[in-house]
mmCIF file of C-alpha atoms in Angstrom:
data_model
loop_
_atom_site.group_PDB
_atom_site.id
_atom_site.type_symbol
_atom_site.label_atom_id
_atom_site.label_comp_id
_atom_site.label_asym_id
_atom_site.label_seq_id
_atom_site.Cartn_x
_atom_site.Cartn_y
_atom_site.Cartn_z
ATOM 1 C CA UNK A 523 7.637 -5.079 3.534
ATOM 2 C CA UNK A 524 10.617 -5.903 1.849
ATOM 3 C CA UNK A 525 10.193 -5.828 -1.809
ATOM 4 C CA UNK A 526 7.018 -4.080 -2.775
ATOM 5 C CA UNK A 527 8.374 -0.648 -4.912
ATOM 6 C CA UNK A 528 5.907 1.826 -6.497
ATOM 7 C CA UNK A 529 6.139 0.887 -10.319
ATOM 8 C CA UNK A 530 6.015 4.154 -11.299
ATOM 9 C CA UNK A 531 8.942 5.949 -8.919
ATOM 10 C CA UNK A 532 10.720 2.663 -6.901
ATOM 11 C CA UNK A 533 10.302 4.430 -3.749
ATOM 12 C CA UNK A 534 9.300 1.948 -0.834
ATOM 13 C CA UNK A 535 6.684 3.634 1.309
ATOM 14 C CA UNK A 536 3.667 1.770 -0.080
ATOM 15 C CA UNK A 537 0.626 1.494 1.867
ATOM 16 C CA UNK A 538 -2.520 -0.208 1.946
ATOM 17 C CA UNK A 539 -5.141 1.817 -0.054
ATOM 18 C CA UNK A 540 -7.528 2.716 2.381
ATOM 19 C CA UNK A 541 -10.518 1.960 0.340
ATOM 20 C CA UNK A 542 -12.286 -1.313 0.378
ATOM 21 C CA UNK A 543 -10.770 -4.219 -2.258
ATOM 22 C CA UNK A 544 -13.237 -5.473 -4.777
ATOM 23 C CA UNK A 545 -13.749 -9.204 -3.934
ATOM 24 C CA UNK A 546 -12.860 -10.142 -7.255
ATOM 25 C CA UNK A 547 -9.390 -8.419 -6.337
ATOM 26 C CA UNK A 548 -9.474 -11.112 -2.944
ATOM 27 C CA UNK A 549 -10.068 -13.778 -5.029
ATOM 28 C CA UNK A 550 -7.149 -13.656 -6.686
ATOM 29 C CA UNK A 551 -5.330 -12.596 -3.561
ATOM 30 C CA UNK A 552 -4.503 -9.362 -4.256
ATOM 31 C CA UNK A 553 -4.887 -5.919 -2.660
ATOM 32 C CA UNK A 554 -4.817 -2.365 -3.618
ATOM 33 C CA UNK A 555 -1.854 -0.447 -2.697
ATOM 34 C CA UNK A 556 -0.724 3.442 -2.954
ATOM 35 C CA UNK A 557 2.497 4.964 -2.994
ATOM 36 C CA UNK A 558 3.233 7.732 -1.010
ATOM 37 C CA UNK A 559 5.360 10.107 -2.504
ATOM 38 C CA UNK A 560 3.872 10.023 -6.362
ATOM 39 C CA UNK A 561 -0.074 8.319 -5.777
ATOM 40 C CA UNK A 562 -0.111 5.925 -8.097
ATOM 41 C CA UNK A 563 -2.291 2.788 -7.112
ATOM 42 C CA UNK A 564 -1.566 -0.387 -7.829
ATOM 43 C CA UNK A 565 -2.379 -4.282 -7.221
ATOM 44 C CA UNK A 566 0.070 -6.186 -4.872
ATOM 45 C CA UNK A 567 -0.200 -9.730 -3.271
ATOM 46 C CA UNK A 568 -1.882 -10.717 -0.581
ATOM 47 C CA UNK A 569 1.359 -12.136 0.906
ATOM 48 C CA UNK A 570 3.956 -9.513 0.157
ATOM 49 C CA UNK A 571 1.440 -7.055 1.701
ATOM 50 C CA UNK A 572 0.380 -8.541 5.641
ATOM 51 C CA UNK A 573 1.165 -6.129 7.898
ATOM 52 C CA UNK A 574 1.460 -3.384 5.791
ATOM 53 C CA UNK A 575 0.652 0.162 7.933
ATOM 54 C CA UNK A 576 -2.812 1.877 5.782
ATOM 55 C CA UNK A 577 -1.586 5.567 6.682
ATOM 56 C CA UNK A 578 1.867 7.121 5.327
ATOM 57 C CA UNK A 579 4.332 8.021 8.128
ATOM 58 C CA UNK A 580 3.672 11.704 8.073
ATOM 59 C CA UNK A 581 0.417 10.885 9.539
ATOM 60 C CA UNK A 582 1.856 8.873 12.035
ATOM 61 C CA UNK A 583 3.882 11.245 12.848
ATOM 62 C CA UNK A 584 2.024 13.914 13.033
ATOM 63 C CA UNK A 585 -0.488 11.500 15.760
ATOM 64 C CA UNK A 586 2.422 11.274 17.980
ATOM 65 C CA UNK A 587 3.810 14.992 18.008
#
């Protein structure tokens, strides 16, 4: 997703939080969202976050080795 930085460190490996959104969070069209490298969570659209991957890519990549 092009766009969505951690507030706290700008890096770009955000990912869904994996824990369920409070629907008062939906109704405003928003979800929860972690950063990878310093674990801060944070709200982000619902629109700048479709498609977004809910695992960080060292757990992808540990799956495929």
């Amino acid at each position: 997703m092009d766009g969505i930085r951690c507030p706290e460190c700008c890096s770009d490996q955000v990912f869904r939080s994996q824990s369920k959104d409070k629907p008062w969070l939906r109704a405003m069209l928003c979800t929860r969202m972690r950063c990878h490298w310093c674990g801060l969570a944070f709200v982000a659209p619902l629109w700048q976050t479709a498609g977004k991957d809910v695992e960080p890519p060292t757990a992808q990549l540990r799956r495929a080795a």
